[in-house]
Tab-separated table of C-alpha atoms and ligand atoms in Angstrom:
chain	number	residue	atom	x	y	z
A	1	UNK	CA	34.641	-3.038	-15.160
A	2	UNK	CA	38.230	-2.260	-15.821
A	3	UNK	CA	40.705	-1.269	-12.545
A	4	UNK	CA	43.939	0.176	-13.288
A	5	UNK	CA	46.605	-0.084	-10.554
A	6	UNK	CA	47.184	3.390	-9.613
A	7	UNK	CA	50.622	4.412	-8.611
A	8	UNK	CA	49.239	7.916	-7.505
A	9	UNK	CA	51.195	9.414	-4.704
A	10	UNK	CA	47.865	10.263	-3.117
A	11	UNK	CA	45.228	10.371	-3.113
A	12	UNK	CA	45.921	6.502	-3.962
A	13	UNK	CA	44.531	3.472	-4.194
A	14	UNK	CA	42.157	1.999	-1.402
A	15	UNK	CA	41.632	-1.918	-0.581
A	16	UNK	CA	39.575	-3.291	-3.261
A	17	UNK	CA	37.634	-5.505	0.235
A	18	UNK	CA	37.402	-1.614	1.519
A	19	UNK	CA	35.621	-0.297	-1.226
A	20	UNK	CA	33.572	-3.370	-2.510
A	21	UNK	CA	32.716	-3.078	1.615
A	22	UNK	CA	31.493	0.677	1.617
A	23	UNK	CA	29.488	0.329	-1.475
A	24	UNK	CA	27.516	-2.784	-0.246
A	25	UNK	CA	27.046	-0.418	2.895
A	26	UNK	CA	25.926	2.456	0.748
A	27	UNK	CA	22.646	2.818	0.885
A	28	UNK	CA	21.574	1.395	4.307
A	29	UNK	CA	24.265	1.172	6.691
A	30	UNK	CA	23.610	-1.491	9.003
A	31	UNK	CA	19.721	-1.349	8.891
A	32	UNK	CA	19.939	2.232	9.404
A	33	UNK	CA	18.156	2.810	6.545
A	34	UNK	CA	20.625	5.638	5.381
A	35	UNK	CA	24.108	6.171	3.880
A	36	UNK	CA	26.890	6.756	6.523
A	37	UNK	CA	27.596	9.977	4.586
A	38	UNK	CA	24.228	11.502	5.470
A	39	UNK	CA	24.099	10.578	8.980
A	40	UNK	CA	24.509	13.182	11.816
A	41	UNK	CA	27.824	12.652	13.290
A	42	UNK	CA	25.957	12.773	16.804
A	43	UNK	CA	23.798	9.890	16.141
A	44	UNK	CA	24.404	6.611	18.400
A	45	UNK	CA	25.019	5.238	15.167
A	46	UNK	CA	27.574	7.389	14.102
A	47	UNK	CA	29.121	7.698	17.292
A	48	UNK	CA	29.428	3.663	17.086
A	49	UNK	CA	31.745	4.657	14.158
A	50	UNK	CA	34.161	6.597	15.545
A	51	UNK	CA	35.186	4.615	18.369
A	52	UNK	CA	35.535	1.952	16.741
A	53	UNK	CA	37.857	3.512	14.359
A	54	UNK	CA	39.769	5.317	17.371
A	55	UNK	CA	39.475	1.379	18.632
A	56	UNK	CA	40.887	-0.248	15.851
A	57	UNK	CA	43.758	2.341	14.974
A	58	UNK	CA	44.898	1.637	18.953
A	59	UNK	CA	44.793	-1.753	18.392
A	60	UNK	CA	46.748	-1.807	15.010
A	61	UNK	CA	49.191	0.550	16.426
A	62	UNK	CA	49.471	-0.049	19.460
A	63	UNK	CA	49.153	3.107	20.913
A	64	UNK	CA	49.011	3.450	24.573
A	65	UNK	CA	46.537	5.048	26.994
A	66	UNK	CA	48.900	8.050	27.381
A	67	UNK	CA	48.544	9.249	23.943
A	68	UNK	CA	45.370	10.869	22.412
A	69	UNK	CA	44.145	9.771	18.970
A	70	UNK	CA	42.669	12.453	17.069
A	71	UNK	CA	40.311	12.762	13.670
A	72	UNK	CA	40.970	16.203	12.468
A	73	UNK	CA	40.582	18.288	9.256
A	74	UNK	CA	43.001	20.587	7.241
A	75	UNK	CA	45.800	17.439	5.330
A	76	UNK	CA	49.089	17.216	6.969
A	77	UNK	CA	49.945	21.055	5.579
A	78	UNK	CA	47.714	22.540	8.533
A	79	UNK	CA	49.469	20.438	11.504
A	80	UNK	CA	52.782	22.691	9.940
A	81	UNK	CA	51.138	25.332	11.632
A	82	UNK	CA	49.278	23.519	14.589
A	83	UNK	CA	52.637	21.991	15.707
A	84	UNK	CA	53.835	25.101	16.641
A	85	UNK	CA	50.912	26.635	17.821
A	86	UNK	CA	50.811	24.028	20.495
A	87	UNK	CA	54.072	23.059	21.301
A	88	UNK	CA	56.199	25.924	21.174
A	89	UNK	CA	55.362	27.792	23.639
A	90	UNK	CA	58.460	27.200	26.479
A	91	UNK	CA	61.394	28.013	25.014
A	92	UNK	CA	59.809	29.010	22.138
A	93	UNK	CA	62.764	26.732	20.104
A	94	UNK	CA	61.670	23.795	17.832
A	95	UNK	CA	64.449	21.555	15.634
A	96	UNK	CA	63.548	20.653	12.243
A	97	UNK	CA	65.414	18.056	10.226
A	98	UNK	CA	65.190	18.639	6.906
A	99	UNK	CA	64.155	15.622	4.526
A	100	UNK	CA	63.049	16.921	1.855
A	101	UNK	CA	59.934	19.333	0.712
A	102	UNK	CA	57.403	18.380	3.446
A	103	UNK	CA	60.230	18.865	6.008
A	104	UNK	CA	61.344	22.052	4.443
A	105	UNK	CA	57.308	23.181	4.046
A	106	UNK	CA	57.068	22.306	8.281
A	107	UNK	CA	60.245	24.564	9.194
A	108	UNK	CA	59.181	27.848	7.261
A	109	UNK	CA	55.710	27.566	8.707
A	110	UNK	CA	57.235	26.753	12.405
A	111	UNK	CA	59.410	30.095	11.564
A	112	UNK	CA	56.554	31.851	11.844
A	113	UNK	CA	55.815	31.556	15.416
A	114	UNK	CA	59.317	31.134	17.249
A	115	UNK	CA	63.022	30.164	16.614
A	116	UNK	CA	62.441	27.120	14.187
A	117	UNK	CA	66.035	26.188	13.022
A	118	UNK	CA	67.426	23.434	10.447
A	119	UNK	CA	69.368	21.096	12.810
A	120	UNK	CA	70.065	19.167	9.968
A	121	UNK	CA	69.440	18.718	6.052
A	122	UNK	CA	70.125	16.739	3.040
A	123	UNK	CA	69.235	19.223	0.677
A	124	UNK	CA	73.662	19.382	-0.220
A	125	UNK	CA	72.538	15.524	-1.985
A	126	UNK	CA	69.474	17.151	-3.405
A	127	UNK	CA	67.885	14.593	-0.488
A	128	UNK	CA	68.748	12.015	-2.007
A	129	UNK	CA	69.307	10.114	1.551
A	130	UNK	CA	67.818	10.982	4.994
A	131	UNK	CA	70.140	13.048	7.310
A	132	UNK	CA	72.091	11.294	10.490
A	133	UNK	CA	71.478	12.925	13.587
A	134	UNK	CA	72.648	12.560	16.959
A	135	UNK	CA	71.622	13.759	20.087
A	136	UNK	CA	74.122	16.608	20.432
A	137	UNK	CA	72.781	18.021	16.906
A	138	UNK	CA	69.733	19.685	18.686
A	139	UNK	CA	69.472	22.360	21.309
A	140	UNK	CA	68.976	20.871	24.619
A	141	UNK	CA	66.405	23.352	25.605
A	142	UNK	CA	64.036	23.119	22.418
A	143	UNK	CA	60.189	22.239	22.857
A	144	UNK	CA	60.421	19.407	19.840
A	145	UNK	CA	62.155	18.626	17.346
A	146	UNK	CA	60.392	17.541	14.037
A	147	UNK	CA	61.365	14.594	11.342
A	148	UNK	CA	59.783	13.843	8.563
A	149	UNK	CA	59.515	9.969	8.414
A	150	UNK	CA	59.459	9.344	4.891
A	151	UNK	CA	59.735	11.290	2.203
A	152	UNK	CA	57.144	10.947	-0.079
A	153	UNK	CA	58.630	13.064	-2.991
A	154	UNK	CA	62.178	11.749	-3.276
A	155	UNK	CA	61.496	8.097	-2.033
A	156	UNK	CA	63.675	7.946	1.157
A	157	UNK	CA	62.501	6.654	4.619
A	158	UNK	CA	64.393	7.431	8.065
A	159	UNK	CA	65.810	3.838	8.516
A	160	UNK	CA	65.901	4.888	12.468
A	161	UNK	CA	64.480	6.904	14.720
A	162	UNK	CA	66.038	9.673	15.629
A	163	UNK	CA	67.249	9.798	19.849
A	164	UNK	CA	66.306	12.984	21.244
A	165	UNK	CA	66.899	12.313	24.512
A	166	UNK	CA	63.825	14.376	26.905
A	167	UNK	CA	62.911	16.560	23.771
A	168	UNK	CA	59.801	15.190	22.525
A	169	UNK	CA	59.937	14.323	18.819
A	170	UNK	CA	57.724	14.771	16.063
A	171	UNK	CA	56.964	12.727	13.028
A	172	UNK	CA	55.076	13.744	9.921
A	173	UNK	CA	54.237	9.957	8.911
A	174	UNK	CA	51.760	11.121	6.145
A	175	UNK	CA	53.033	8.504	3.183
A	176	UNK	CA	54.118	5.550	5.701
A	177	UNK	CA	52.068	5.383	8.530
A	178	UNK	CA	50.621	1.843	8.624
A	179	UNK	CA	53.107	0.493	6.422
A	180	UNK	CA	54.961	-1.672	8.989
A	181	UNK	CA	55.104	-1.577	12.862
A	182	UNK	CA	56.323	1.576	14.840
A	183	UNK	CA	57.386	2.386	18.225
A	184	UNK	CA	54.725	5.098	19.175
A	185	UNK	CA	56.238	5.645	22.936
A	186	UNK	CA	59.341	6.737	20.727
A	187	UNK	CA	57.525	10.509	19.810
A	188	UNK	CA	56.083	13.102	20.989
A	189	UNK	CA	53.281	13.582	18.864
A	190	UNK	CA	52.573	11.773	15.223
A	191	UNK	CA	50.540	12.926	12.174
A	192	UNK	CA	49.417	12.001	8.992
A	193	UNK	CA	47.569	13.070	6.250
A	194	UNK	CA	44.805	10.118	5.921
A	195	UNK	CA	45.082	10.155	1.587
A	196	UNK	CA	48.021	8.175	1.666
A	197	UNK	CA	47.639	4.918	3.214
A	198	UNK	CA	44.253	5.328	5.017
A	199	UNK	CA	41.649	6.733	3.934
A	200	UNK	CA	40.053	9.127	1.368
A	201	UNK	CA	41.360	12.875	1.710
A	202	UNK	CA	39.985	14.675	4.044
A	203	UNK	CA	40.960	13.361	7.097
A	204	UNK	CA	44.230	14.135	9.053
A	205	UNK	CA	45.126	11.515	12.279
A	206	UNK	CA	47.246	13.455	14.983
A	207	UNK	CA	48.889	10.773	17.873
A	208	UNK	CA	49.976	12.957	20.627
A	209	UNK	CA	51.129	11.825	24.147
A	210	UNK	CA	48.712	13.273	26.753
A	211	UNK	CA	51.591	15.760	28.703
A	212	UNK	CA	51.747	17.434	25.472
A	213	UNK	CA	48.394	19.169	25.760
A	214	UNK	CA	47.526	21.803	27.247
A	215	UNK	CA	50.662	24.032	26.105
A	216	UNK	CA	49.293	25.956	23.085
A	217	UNK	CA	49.825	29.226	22.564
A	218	UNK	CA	46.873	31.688	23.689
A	219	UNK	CA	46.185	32.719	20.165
A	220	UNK	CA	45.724	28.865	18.866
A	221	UNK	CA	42.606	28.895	16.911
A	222	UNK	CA	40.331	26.704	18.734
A	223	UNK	CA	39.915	24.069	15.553
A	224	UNK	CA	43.996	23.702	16.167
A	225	UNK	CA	43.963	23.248	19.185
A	226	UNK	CA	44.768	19.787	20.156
A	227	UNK	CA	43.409	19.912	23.729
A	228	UNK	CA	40.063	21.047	22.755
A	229	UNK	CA	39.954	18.504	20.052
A	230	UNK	CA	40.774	15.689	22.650
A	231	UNK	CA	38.475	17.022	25.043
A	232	UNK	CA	35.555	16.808	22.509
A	233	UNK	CA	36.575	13.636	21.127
A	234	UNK	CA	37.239	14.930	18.143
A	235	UNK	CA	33.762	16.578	17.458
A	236	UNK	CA	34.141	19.939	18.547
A	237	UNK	CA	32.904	20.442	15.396
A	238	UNK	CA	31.172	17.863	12.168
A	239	UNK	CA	34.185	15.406	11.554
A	240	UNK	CA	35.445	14.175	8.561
A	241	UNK	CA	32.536	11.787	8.687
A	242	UNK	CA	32.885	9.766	5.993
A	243	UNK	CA	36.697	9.738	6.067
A	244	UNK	CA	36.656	8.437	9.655
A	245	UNK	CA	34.085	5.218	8.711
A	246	UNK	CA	36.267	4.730	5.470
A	247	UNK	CA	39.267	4.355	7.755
A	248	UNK	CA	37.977	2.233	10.015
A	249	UNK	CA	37.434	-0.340	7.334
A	250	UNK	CA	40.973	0.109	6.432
A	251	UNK	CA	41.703	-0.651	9.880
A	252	UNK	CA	39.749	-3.561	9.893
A	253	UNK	CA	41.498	-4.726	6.825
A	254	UNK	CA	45.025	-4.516	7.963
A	255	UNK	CA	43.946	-6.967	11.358
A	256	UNK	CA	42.349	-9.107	8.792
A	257	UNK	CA	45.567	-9.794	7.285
A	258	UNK	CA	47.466	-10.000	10.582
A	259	UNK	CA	47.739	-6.760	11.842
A	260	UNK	CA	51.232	-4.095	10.927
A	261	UNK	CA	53.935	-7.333	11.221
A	262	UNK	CA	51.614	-8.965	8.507
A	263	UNK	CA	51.568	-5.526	6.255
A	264	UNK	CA	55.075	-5.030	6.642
A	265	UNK	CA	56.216	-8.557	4.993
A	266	UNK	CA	53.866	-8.001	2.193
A	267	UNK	CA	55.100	-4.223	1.758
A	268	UNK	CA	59.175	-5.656	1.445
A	269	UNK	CA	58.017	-8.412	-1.239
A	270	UNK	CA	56.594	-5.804	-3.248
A	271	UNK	CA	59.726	-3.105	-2.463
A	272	UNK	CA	62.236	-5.641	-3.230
A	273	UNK	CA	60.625	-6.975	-6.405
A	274	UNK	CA	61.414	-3.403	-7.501
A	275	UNK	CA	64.553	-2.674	-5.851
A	276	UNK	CA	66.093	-5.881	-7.063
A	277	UNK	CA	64.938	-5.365	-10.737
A	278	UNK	CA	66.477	-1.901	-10.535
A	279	UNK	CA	69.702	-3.116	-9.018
A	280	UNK	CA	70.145	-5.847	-11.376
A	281	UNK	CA	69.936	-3.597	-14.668
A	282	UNK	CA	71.552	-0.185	-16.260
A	283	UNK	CA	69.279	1.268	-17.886
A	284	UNK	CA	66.709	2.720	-15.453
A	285	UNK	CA	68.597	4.377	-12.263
A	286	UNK	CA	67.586	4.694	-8.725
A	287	UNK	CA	68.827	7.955	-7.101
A	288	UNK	CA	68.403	7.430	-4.098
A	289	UNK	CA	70.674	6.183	-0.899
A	290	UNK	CA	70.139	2.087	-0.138
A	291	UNK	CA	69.747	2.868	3.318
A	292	UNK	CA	67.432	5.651	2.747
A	293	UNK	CA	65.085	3.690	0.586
A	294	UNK	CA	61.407	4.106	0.956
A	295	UNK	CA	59.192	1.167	1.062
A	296	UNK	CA	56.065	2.893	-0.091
A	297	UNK	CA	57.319	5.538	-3.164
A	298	UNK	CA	60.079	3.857	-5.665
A	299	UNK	CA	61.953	6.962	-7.588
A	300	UNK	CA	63.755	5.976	-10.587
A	301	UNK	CA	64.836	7.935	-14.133
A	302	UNK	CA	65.810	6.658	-17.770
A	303	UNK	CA	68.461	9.796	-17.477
A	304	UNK	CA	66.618	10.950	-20.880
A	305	UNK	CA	63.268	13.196	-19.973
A	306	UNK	CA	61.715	12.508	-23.486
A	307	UNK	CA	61.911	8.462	-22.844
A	308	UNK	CA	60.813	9.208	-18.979
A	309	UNK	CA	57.472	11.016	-20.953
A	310	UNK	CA	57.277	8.206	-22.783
A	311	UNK	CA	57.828	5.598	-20.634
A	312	UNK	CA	54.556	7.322	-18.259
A	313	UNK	CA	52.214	7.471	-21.500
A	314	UNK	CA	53.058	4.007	-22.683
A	315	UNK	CA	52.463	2.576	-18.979
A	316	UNK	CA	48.999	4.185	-18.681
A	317	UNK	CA	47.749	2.638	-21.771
A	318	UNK	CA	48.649	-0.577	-20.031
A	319	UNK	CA	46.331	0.006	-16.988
A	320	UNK	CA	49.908	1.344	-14.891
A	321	UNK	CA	48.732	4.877	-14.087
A	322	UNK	CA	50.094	7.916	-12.208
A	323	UNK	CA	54.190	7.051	-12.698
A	324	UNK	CA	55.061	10.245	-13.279
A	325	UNK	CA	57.593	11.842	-10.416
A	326	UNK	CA	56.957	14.911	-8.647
A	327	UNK	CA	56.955	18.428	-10.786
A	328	UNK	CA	60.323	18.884	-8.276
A	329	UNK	CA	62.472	15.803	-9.428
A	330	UNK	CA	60.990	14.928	-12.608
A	331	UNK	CA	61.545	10.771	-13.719
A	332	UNK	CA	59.194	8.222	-12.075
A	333	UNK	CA	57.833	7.210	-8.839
A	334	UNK	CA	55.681	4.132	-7.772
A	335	UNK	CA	53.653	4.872	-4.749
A	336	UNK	CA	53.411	1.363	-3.600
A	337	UNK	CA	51.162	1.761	-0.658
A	338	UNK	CA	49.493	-0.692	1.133
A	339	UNK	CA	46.538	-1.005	-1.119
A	340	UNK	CA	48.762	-2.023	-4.045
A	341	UNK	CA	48.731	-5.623	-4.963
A	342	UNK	CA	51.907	-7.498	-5.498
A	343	UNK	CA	50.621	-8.287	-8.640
A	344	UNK	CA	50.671	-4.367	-9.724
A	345	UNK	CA	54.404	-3.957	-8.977
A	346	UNK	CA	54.811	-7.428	-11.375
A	347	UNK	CA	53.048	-5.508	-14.029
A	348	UNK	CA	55.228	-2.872	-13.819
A	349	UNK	CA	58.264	-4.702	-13.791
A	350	UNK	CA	57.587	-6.776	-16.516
A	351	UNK	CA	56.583	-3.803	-18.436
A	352	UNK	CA	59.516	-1.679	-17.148
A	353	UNK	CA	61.720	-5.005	-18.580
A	354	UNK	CA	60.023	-4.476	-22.077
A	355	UNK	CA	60.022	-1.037	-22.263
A	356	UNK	CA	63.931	-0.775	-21.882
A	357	UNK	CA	64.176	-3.540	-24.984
A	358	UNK	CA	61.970	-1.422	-27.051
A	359	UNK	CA	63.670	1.837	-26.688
A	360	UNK	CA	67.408	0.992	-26.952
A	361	UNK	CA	69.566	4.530	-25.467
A	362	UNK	CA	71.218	6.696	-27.850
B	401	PLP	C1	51.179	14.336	1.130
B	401	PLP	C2	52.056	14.755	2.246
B	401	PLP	C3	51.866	15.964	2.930
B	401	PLP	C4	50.797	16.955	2.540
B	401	PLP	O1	49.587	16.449	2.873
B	401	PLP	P1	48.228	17.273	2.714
B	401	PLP	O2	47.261	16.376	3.389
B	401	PLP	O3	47.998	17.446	1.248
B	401	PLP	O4	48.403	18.564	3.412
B	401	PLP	C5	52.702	16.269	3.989
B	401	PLP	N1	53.672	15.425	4.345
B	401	PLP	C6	53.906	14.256	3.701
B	401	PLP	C7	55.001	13.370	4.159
B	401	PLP	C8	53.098	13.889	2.638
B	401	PLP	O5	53.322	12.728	2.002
């Protein structure tokens, strides 16, 4: 058996302890004598599961009592829409900083159900770097205001968190969440698509401070609405069962190796292996902003789309797979999530090193 390291953007590569773990559980989970995947998500068994993961993501977060952890459905694209639907509903404002094309995705969906505005964007540097915001640069009186924490497309990462004052504050943490310690008291409400760093797709893990319930919008459909998620511990309806268990092994992983501080050393190793290989040469560029850097998706171009095809196809057939940059931006990008050994970002850079000797520039 032959693994490739997968650069994939998501869905992306999983702990290899994670998966060798869930197949040895396959077929009898814990004497159970079935698969986790065919057990009813009501079972004592099952139920076991769940808060344990809810548990374990506390612990490895450290997310405090105040704030509800929730297992939902529908990728980060459906909490666009369930943002809104149950948070703006005083003012009916919301402030979106625009990021990039998840950011810019959030807004137009918020603009459906109240005054949504761009308080900021860096779409003048073709977001190349994260915007700067103050304070001042949102409207005093808005319900949220919404970020983007890194930008899984273009490779940048808010290198702070954004002070907005009493307004509660929003993060779509989809491609970094887990990737290195964060203040949770700092927002509002958190989400995150699970297919990043976490878990399989299919799951979506919403963090939202307890005051925040209770304020959605009378037409909320009942699956988005956070309160009667919380209220039902997440099973108002079947859970993403499988997703959930898968997670919790992921959890259970990251303490293993010493928890987010632990994660976050290994994740800078890997990111500056990169970063200082692309610094140190001229013929691959990185577009984007130092201090915007992302330390999970690594953007960089030849300048020459035919040797940026090449350079993808020629990487596969080395076992490097999935390079190839967002339709959007074109060039390359290395999702180098958690899951990604050091030793994959060494392949690539030793093959990135041999590639630029074998295909001198016109
Ligand atoms: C992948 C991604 C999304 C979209 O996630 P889905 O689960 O496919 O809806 C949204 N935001 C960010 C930051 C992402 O990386």
């Amino acid at each position: 058996m032959k693994r490739v390291y997968n650069f994939s953007a998501g869905p992306s590569m999983l702990p290899k302890e994670v998966l060798e773990r869930a197949a040895a559980e396959m077929l009898d989970y814990e004497g159970s004598g079935t698969s986790v995947m065919e057990m009813s998500h009501r079972s004592p068994v099952y139920d076991k599961i769940i808060k344990d993961a809810e548990a374990l993501l506390r612990q490895v977060m450290g997310i405090p009592d105040t704030y509800k952890v929730l297992f939902l459905q529908g990728g980060a694209s459906t909490q666009f829409a369930a943002v809104p639907l149950n948070l703006m509903n005083g003012s009916k404002k919301a402030d979106y900083v625009l990021s990039g094309q998840f950011s810019t995705k959030a807004w137009q969906e918020a603009k459906k159900y109240g005054d949504a505005v761009a308080a900021a964007s860096s779409k003048d540097v073709n977001f190349s770097a994260v915007p700067k915001v103050k304070r001042e640069d949102f409207r005093a009186d808005a319900d949220y205001v919404h970020i983007c924490m890194n930008n899984t497309i273009y490779g940048t990462k808010f290198p702070y968190i954004p002070d907005t004052g009493e307004i509660p504050l929003v993060a779509d943490m989809s491609s970094c969440i887990l990737s290195e310690p964060v203040d949770v008291t700092r927002f509002g409400l958190i989400y995150a698509g699970a297919q990043k760093n976490m878990a399989p797709a299919g799951l979506t893990v919403v963090i939202v401070k307890e005051e925040l319930l209770s304020k959605a919008r009378a037409e909320t459909p009942t699956m988005l609405d956070y309160k009667v998620m919380a209220d039902n511990g997440s099973m108002y309806n079947t859970p993403p069962t499988y997703c959930i268990y898968i997670a919790k092994l992921v959890y259970e992983w990251i303490l293993g190796l010493g928890g987010l501080k632990a994660m976050q050393a290994r994740n800078e190793k890997k990111a500056a292996l990169l970063y200082d290989y692309l610094d140190g040469q001229s013929y691959y560029r990185a577009p984007v902003d130092k201090e915007s850097r992302s330390l999970m998706n690594v953007t960089f171009v030849t300048g020459d789309a035919e040797l940026d095809k090449k350079f993808c196809a020629e990487a596969a057939e080395r076992g490097l797979v999935n390079l190839k940059g967002h339709r959007s931006v074109g060039g390359m990008r290395a999702s180098i999530y958690n899951a990604m050994p050091y030793e994959g970002v060494e392949a690539l850079v030793g093959f990135m090193e041999e590639f630029a000797k074998e295909n001198p520039k016109k």
